Amino acid sequence: MHADLSRITHRPERHYSAVVAQQGRVQLDADANEQTAIQLFQARTLAADLIGAHGGPHGATGFKIDLRGGPHELDDLVIGGGRYYVDGILCDATRPRPGTPVPTATAPKEGGEDEDEADGDAPTTPAVSDTWTYWDQPDGHRDPERPGDRLPSHFPYLVYLKVWERLVTAAEDPALREVALGAALPDTAARAKVVWQVLPLPASELGLDGDNPPADDIRTAFDRWARQAAAPGCRLAARSERPDHADDDPCLVAPEARYRGPENQLYRVEVHEGGTAKDATFKWSRENGSPTFPVDELDGTWVQLAFLANDDKLSLHVGDWVEFVDTGYASRGEAAPLLRVAEVDLPGRRVRLSDEPAPGVGRRPELHPFLRRWDHQEAGRKTVRRGDRPGRLRHGAVPVEEGGWLPLEDGVEVYFEAGGSYRTGDFWLIPARTATGGVEWPTDRARRPLLQHPSGIVVHHAPLAWVHGEQAVPDLRFAFRPLATGIQAADAAQPQGSGGVGTLSTGAAGGAGPKQPRSQTTAEAEAQVDETGVAD
């Protein structure tokens, strides 16, 4: 989550059930966020325990898949509306209905007859679909011009649901900003959004034989593939070491302190380009990647920004590396080359970048483009856009080097475990504190840093349909019925021959079914009432 956070404190293995506020204490964002995380964890765990890995409510099960042929050999999928739970996470495929605008007033013709009505050409409201399609799903951002986005041209293939959460700030959704606070004040809270995508998976990826294997075999093969796809493939450790220049930059912390940064920071180390170590790169931010700058207009390499931060530490400067982001780019999980700020025009709120953004990014205002600043640099602030020269940036990001400590800044260092497999978007958070002169990172008893899997992105999957030919789409979804049932009337529930209130009968109507078991405490209490007439 690229938000302005102090740290993330939720640890499910500690089994905390609530955050309890104390009077007269400082209120921190981490406490409130942990309470939200605890409630989400409990609710989703309960839903997954009751429903299973995935399923939808009977009568409103969403994501029914139908194959629809399209023009120019571009097939399409119809995604039915409704709800579906994946690992306890609610996914809603219901398509919102558009509102009704106020009709435009037109001057009537002479004689009181409206011109449109007279000509028989009264405007009509176009029909609105109740379903999504593969090409217009809200967070899919599929492009027919990209061959990799098209549905497989050969049958069979599996259609599945991919689910994860991402953060949305006011840079991406301006409605989150309270305009009454004024432009000089920062935005307030961010939002976590459930993102779902309906995607195809070729049958060859599952290792199944035949055009239409049994549904249970398909689900078993998909579960195996999903576990492999979701499993993290790399680990990182962090520490703080006393930097060589510490004596030249005195501050209030003790001289033996290792972290010598001037402020408390939440460092974010995030994988940019994925792959093995020889191909992977990463970027880092001392502000958790939260400095963002909404884009009003893009003209070549010049970018018109909505604002530049008043705080010099959170603004843009020549030499900074930025990532051009919009809703489509974030939802697709891509890794476009980072761009360097070459010039800053403060009065005009403009910056000139070292190159134009990647095609398809930042050119559609409805996708709310913005720049995200990263804080890594390189000696001389030069970059190598092609080639793998040691110690140089690759496409603006830092090459991953495994098996050794890599310095970030002010004594903060990271270590990538050898043999890792990296995915774009994997990230780790490292709180650094001036009070302790170190970073908060788990260690063993010998105070050695422990290797940790990425904090995210956590992705969930569920199978939806098996497509093995035109009009042949076997359904792979599950459905569940409500648990609630009708309450029996008291006279119908009372056992025959009983003079008092009895237990509910589980047999046929009018028969005496077996009694429900009672706890020992209840039996003892009733026996005491029979003997003394008084219950303790």
XYZ file of C-alpha atoms in Angstrom:
536
model
C 0.000 0.000 0.000
C 1.661 3.209 -1.181
C 0.205 5.380 1.577
C 1.788 7.846 3.984
C 1.961 5.371 6.872
C 4.095 5.169 9.991
C 4.257 1.357 9.905
C 2.127 -1.797 9.585
C 1.633 -3.578 12.919
C -0.950 -6.310 12.203
C 0.548 -9.760 12.864
C -2.060 -12.567 12.568
C 0.218 -15.018 14.376
C -0.098 -12.948 17.575
C -3.867 -13.626 17.693
C -4.885 -10.125 18.794
C -8.664 -9.756 18.688
C -8.986 -5.969 19.091
C -7.090 -2.718 19.519
C -7.919 -1.099 22.861
C -7.461 2.678 23.078
C -6.160 4.205 26.307
C -7.031 7.651 27.630
C -4.599 10.495 27.220
C -2.434 8.618 24.700
C -1.239 9.696 21.281
C -3.375 8.228 18.523
C -1.411 6.649 15.660
C -2.471 5.605 12.190
C -0.952 2.162 12.811
C -3.395 1.446 15.669
C -6.494 2.334 13.662
C -5.220 0.423 10.638
C -4.493 -2.642 12.770
C -8.064 -2.638 14.108
C -9.343 -2.615 10.523
C -6.938 -5.409 9.587
C -8.035 -7.531 12.564
C -11.709 -7.191 11.653
C -11.063 -7.986 7.989
C -8.965 -10.995 8.924
C -11.658 -12.343 11.249
C -14.519 -11.758 8.803
C -12.711 -13.278 5.829
C -11.420 -16.240 7.820
C -14.952 -16.978 9.022
C -16.345 -16.677 5.492
C -13.649 -18.982 4.101
C -14.232 -21.539 6.883
C -17.973 -21.625 6.177
C -17.965 -21.278 2.386
C -14.699 -22.937 1.454
C -12.013 -21.712 -0.916
C -14.614 -20.133 -3.194
C -18.362 -20.046 -3.765
C -21.363 -17.820 -4.324
C -24.814 -17.485 -2.742
C -27.531 -19.641 -4.306
C -29.657 -17.536 -6.627
C -27.124 -14.694 -6.793
C -23.929 -16.525 -7.747
C -21.858 -14.186 -9.862
C -19.310 -14.660 -12.633
C -21.238 -17.075 -14.841
C -19.179 -17.333 -18.026
C -20.556 -17.572 -21.569
C -18.467 -17.571 -24.741
C -19.442 -15.068 -27.399
C -17.811 -14.869 -30.801
C -16.639 -11.447 -31.868
C -15.677 -9.680 -35.094
C -12.249 -10.078 -36.665
C -11.643 -13.368 -34.823
C -11.752 -11.648 -31.419
C -13.831 -13.806 -29.118
C -15.449 -12.362 -26.021
C -16.718 -13.635 -22.696
C -19.944 -12.553 -21.001
C -19.488 -12.232 -17.228
C -22.719 -12.679 -15.310
C -23.580 -10.394 -12.421
C -23.785 -11.434 -8.792
C -21.485 -12.141 -5.855
C -18.681 -14.625 -5.354
C -16.305 -15.241 -2.445
C -12.670 -16.178 -2.986
C -10.792 -17.098 0.205
C -13.437 -15.136 2.100
C -13.017 -11.981 -0.036
C -16.261 -10.667 -1.505
C -16.163 -10.032 -5.265
C -19.180 -8.252 -6.730
C -19.782 -8.492 -10.475
C -23.042 -6.540 -10.376
C -22.914 -3.834 -13.016
C -24.025 -0.438 -11.615
C -27.071 1.042 -13.257
C -26.562 4.484 -14.752
C -28.458 7.386 -13.260
C -31.238 9.288 -15.002
C -30.226 12.789 -16.078
C -32.574 15.741 -16.127
C -33.995 15.990 -19.672
C -32.739 18.842 -21.793
C -35.416 21.476 -22.253
C -36.314 22.233 -25.885
C -38.370 25.071 -27.219
C -41.737 23.808 -28.538
C -42.725 24.562 -32.101
C -45.596 26.819 -32.983
C -48.835 25.123 -32.159
C -47.377 23.559 -28.981
C -45.979 20.470 -30.685
C -42.420 19.545 -29.847
C -40.097 19.359 -32.837
C -38.687 15.942 -31.984
C -42.132 14.503 -31.377
C -43.408 16.004 -34.609
C -40.625 14.406 -36.610
C -40.985 11.120 -34.780
C -37.334 11.268 -33.688
C -37.718 11.575 -29.920
C -34.424 10.641 -28.216
C -34.383 7.237 -26.601
C -32.186 5.910 -23.834
C -29.824 3.232 -25.167
C -30.139 -0.223 -23.679
C -27.758 -0.896 -20.812
C -26.309 -4.348 -20.269
C -26.552 -5.997 -16.867
C -23.343 -7.956 -17.462
C -19.683 -7.254 -18.006
C -17.618 -8.674 -20.823
C -14.010 -9.777 -21.003
C -13.077 -6.577 -22.846
C -14.910 -4.061 -20.659
C -14.554 -5.615 -17.172
C -13.937 -2.717 -14.759
C -10.406 -3.593 -13.611
C -9.271 -5.774 -16.503
C -8.079 -3.039 -18.872
C -7.636 -5.541 -21.706
C -6.497 -4.096 -25.041
C -7.552 -5.834 -28.314
C -4.433 -4.405 -29.977
C -2.220 -6.477 -27.679
C -2.044 -10.095 -28.843
C -1.263 -11.241 -25.306
C -4.577 -9.828 -24.060
C -6.731 -11.783 -26.504
C -8.491 -14.990 -25.583
C -6.680 -18.177 -26.673
C -7.347 -19.100 -30.275
C -7.285 -22.824 -29.517
C -9.586 -24.843 -27.298
C -9.683 -25.879 -24.545
C -8.771 -23.273 -21.959
C -9.836 -22.420 -18.438
C -11.384 -19.116 -17.354
C -10.483 -18.114 -13.812
C -10.925 -15.268 -11.346
C -7.885 -13.364 -10.082
C -8.417 -11.314 -6.911
C -6.229 -8.988 -4.879
C -6.355 -5.664 -3.038
C -4.636 -2.410 -3.874
C -4.569 1.050 -2.360
C -6.374 4.025 -3.887
C -5.468 7.564 -2.848
C -6.820 10.966 -3.799
C -4.259 11.114 -6.615
C -6.221 8.373 -8.379
C -9.700 9.151 -7.055
C -10.126 12.930 -6.579
C -13.480 12.353 -4.835
C -11.541 11.193 -1.744
C -10.167 14.686 -1.189
C -12.271 17.000 0.993
C -12.244 20.250 -0.973
C -13.417 22.179 2.096
C -9.954 21.661 3.606
C -8.370 23.644 0.792
C -5.619 22.775 -1.639
C -2.866 23.711 0.820
C -3.686 20.808 3.176
C -2.843 17.189 2.351
C -5.423 14.552 1.596
C -6.889 12.482 4.413
C -7.460 8.713 4.439
C -6.856 6.347 1.539
C -8.972 3.344 0.510
C -8.272 -0.355 -0.001
C -10.014 -1.730 -3.085
C -10.786 -5.332 -4.031
C -9.683 -5.837 -7.627
C -10.975 -8.778 -9.660
C -10.111 -9.860 -13.176
C -11.514 -12.639 -15.348
C -8.599 -14.147 -17.269
C -7.939 -17.190 -19.510
C -5.453 -19.978 -18.799
C -4.429 -22.376 -21.605
C -5.049 -26.040 -20.858
C -1.362 -26.752 -21.415
C -0.581 -24.824 -18.211
C -2.627 -27.345 -16.234
C -1.206 -30.524 -17.751
C -4.627 -32.019 -18.516
C -5.385 -34.448 -21.318
C -8.498 -34.388 -23.476
C -10.894 -31.642 -24.437
C -13.320 -32.163 -21.573
C -11.817 -33.906 -18.519
C -13.936 -34.381 -15.380
C -14.671 -31.209 -13.446
C -12.977 -32.548 -10.319
C -9.778 -33.183 -12.275
C -9.881 -29.628 -13.641
C -10.372 -28.148 -10.175
C -7.544 -30.252 -8.718
C -5.130 -29.231 -11.481
C -6.117 -25.591 -11.134
C -5.667 -25.636 -7.361
C -2.148 -26.959 -7.882
C -1.410 -24.217 -10.433
C -2.918 -21.506 -8.203
C -0.802 -22.518 -5.194
C 2.334 -22.275 -7.309
C 1.271 -18.939 -8.799
C 0.491 -17.408 -5.400
C 3.502 -18.778 -3.521
C 6.258 -16.182 -2.949
C 9.547 -17.044 -4.587
C 12.002 -14.706 -2.868
C 13.040 -13.481 0.571
C 14.740 -10.364 1.889
C 16.353 -9.220 5.119
C 17.110 -5.693 6.335
C 19.471 -4.160 8.880
C 21.044 -0.832 9.786
C 24.794 -0.269 9.848
C 26.702 2.808 11.004
C 27.580 4.711 7.799
C 31.064 6.043 7.127
C 29.895 9.678 7.031
C 28.106 9.560 10.391
C 30.687 11.719 12.200
C 30.319 14.442 9.577
C 26.583 14.738 10.157
C 26.011 14.941 13.937
C 22.486 14.805 15.307
C 20.737 14.187 18.587
C 20.979 10.398 18.563
C 23.812 8.611 20.321
C 27.136 8.359 18.443
C 26.989 4.565 18.456
C 23.631 4.598 16.693
C 23.571 2.917 13.309
C 20.628 4.500 11.482
C 21.568 8.171 11.046
C 18.623 9.470 9.052
C 17.250 12.853 10.169
C 13.646 11.577 10.440
C 11.641 8.469 11.132
C 10.945 6.722 7.833
C 9.040 3.779 6.428
C 11.273 2.394 3.686
C 9.595 0.460 0.914
C 11.606 -1.939 -1.242
C 9.536 -3.026 -4.243
C 10.310 -5.317 -7.157
C 10.012 -3.442 -10.441
C 10.826 -5.926 -13.196
C 10.306 -9.558 -12.250
C 12.133 -12.725 -13.174
C 15.299 -14.312 -11.875
C 18.057 -12.281 -10.242
C 19.829 -11.589 -13.541
C 16.696 -9.911 -14.937
C 14.948 -8.515 -11.839
C 15.204 -4.923 -10.637
C 13.876 -3.068 -7.616
C 13.116 0.479 -6.516
C 12.878 1.975 -3.048
C 11.281 4.887 -1.259
C 11.849 6.335 2.184
C 8.174 7.440 2.269
C 6.569 4.094 1.362
C 6.138 5.352 -2.201
C 3.504 7.856 -1.062
C 4.756 11.068 -2.805
C 2.440 11.282 -5.818
C 1.631 14.125 -8.203
C -1.619 14.084 -10.241
C -1.143 14.864 -13.917
C -3.362 17.404 -15.647
C -1.810 17.178 -19.113
C 0.926 15.312 -20.960
C 2.685 16.980 -23.896
C 5.586 14.891 -25.101
C 8.101 14.873 -22.265
C 6.515 17.866 -20.503
C 4.022 17.026 -17.749
C 1.556 19.546 -16.335
C 0.912 18.689 -12.676
C -2.100 19.539 -10.538
C 0.242 20.652 -7.752
C 3.772 20.408 -6.416
C 4.194 19.655 -2.716
C 4.886 22.616 -0.432
C 7.256 20.468 1.617
C 10.624 20.468 -0.119
C 11.289 16.897 1.054
C 8.105 15.625 -0.572
C 8.337 17.565 -3.836
C 10.100 16.824 -7.133
C 13.672 17.807 -7.940
C 15.928 17.458 -10.935
C 17.413 13.970 -10.925
C 14.504 12.273 -9.133
C 13.205 9.019 -10.581
C 9.454 8.833 -11.158
C 7.013 6.195 -12.327
C 4.159 7.200 -14.624
C 1.058 5.485 -13.223
C -2.642 5.372 -13.992
C -5.508 3.055 -13.048
C -4.930 0.749 -16.011
C -1.191 0.502 -15.385
C -1.736 -0.304 -11.698
C -4.420 -2.913 -12.432
C -2.318 -4.688 -15.050
C 0.715 -4.942 -12.759
C 3.137 -3.832 -15.439
C 6.677 -2.490 -15.140
C 7.362 0.378 -17.559
C 10.786 2.101 -17.530
C 11.184 4.692 -14.783
C 11.798 8.259 -15.955
C 14.178 10.871 -14.589
C 13.099 14.453 -13.852
C 15.226 16.578 -16.194
C 13.747 20.022 -15.483
C 11.310 21.579 -13.000
C 9.186 24.656 -13.732
C 7.891 25.633 -10.290
C 5.726 28.642 -11.286
C 4.097 26.667 -14.079
C 3.773 23.429 -12.066
C 5.494 21.546 -14.891
C 8.293 19.005 -15.091
C 10.227 17.737 -18.088
C 11.023 14.028 -18.083
C 13.966 12.211 -19.632
C 11.666 10.364 -22.037
C 8.025 9.989 -22.969
C 5.961 7.545 -20.905
C 5.386 4.034 -22.211
C 2.619 3.706 -24.834
C -0.829 3.433 -23.316
C 0.120 4.986 -19.959
C -0.864 8.479 -18.815
C -2.728 9.550 -21.943
C -6.325 8.993 -20.807
C -7.572 11.527 -18.236
C -10.402 9.237 -17.108
C -7.746 6.835 -15.752
C -6.347 9.582 -13.461
C -2.630 9.523 -14.358
C -0.052 10.606 -11.778
C 3.681 10.505 -11.093
C 5.053 8.459 -8.215
C 8.446 9.482 -6.875
C 11.088 6.927 -5.884
C 14.195 7.795 -3.886
C 16.961 5.546 -5.210
C 19.795 7.268 -7.035
C 23.067 6.335 -8.635
C 26.475 7.987 -8.669
C 26.487 10.851 -11.110
C 22.713 10.452 -11.618
C 23.257 8.688 -14.893
C 21.397 5.692 -16.236
C 21.945 2.913 -18.740
C 18.735 2.167 -20.608
C 20.237 -0.826 -22.447
C 22.679 -3.413 -21.246
C 23.545 -4.792 -17.850
C 26.617 -2.896 -16.755
C 27.423 -3.668 -13.101
C 26.468 -1.040 -10.553
C 24.274 0.936 -12.934
C 20.530 1.404 -13.085
C 18.551 -0.642 -15.580
C 15.569 1.191 -17.050
C 15.763 3.508 -14.056
C 15.609 0.746 -11.409
C 18.288 -0.958 -9.312
C 19.434 -4.445 -10.463
C 18.880 -7.182 -7.891
C 22.114 -8.602 -6.472
C 21.707 -11.713 -4.355
C 23.835 -12.985 -1.506
C 25.225 -9.663 -0.276
C 24.160 -6.564 1.642
C 23.072 -3.665 -0.588
C 23.085 -0.139 0.902
C 20.044 2.095 0.517
C 20.920 5.223 2.527
C 21.833 6.395 6.053
C 23.008 2.934 7.070
C 19.914 1.003 5.913
C 20.890 -2.142 4.009
C 18.948 -5.010 2.399
C 19.881 -8.581 1.535
C 18.256 -10.715 -1.197
C 18.431 -14.468 -0.667
C 20.146 -16.389 -3.458
C 18.010 -18.345 -5.916
C 14.972 -16.100 -5.761
C 12.195 -15.686 -8.298
C 10.767 -12.162 -8.318
C 7.350 -10.799 -9.301
C 6.541 -7.218 -10.214
C 4.894 -5.546 -7.230
C 6.394 -7.738 -4.479
C 7.389 -5.413 -1.630
C 8.831 -5.225 1.880
C 8.382 -2.454 4.479
C 11.263 -1.386 6.751
C 10.489 1.107 9.572
C 13.576 3.160 10.559
C 13.554 5.055 13.855
C 15.855 7.822 15.062
C 15.085 7.045 18.738
C 16.745 3.631 18.489
C 19.124 4.390 15.655
C 18.026 1.237 13.852
C 15.373 -0.449 11.782
C 12.501 -2.590 13.023
C 13.142 -6.029 11.559
C 12.730 -9.507 13.096
C 15.948 -11.135 14.320
C 16.957 -14.383 15.990
C 18.420 -14.659 19.472
C 21.851 -13.807 18.120
C 20.341 -10.580 16.664
C 20.834 -11.785 13.109
C 18.212 -10.444 10.666
C 15.687 -13.039 9.519
C 14.801 -13.553 5.872
C 11.181 -12.607 5.162
C 8.821 -13.287 2.281
C 7.271 -10.202 0.624
C 4.488 -8.419 2.525
C 2.445 -8.482 -0.684
C 0.933 -8.507 -3.223
C -1.293 -11.385 -1.990
C -3.211 -12.818 -4.965
C -6.149 -15.256 -4.817
C -7.569 -17.441 -7.607
C -10.763 -19.388 -8.314
C -11.827 -21.436 -11.388
C -14.943 -20.286 -13.214
C -15.441 -22.251 -16.452
C -13.781 -24.712 -18.813
C -14.104 -23.603 -22.452
C -13.591 -26.495 -24.879
C -15.544 -25.282 -27.903
C -18.162 -22.886 -29.100
C -21.207 -22.951 -26.820
C -19.406 -25.476 -24.617
C -18.604 -23.828 -21.289
C -18.926 -26.240 -18.345
C -19.402 -24.359 -15.089
C -16.747 -24.821 -12.370
C -18.234 -22.521 -9.737
C -19.621 -23.567 -6.370
C -22.803 -22.268 -4.721
C -24.082 -22.379 -1.154
C -27.527 -21.955 0.382
C -28.423 -19.782 3.390
C -28.002 -21.394 6.799
C -31.159 -19.897 8.273
C -34.380 -21.954 8.317
C -37.868 -21.393 9.597
C -38.586 -21.510 13.347
C -41.003 -24.248 14.424
C -44.101 -23.264 16.334
C -44.007 -24.019 20.069
C -46.982 -26.415 19.967
C -45.466 -28.363 17.089
C -42.081 -28.548 18.766
C -43.369 -29.851 22.148
C -42.952 -33.637 22.573
C -46.133 -35.642 22.962
C -47.119 -36.500 26.519
C -44.983 -33.728 28.004
C -46.538 -31.306 30.416
C -43.849 -28.665 30.139
C -41.656 -27.061 27.570
C -39.648 -29.716 25.764
C -36.901 -29.811 23.206
C -37.509 -29.383 19.486
C -38.397 -32.523 17.631
C -36.158 -33.582 14.763
C -38.415 -36.375 13.616
C -41.459 -36.315 11.372
C -44.238 -33.835 12.035
C -46.339 -34.963 14.998
C -43.748 -37.541 16.116
C -41.499 -37.486 19.160
C -37.956 -36.931 17.879
C -34.799 -37.399 19.911
C -34.045 -34.785 22.514
C -31.207 -32.346 21.962
C -28.261 -32.864 24.316
C -28.035 -30.535 27.324
C -24.930 -29.324 29.057
C -24.173 -30.642 32.521
C -24.603 -27.162 33.953
C -28.132 -26.907 32.552
C -29.127 -30.345 33.887
C -27.819 -29.582 37.365
C -29.660 -26.258 37.448
C -32.963 -27.853 36.471
C -32.519 -30.593 39.100
C -31.954 -27.944 41.773
C -35.124 -26.134 40.740
C -37.083 -29.392 41.056
C -35.757 -29.969 44.585
C -35.861 -26.480 46.107
C -37.984 -24.451 43.746
C -35.232 -21.818 43.683
C -32.428 -21.445 41.181
C -29.070 -20.053 42.316
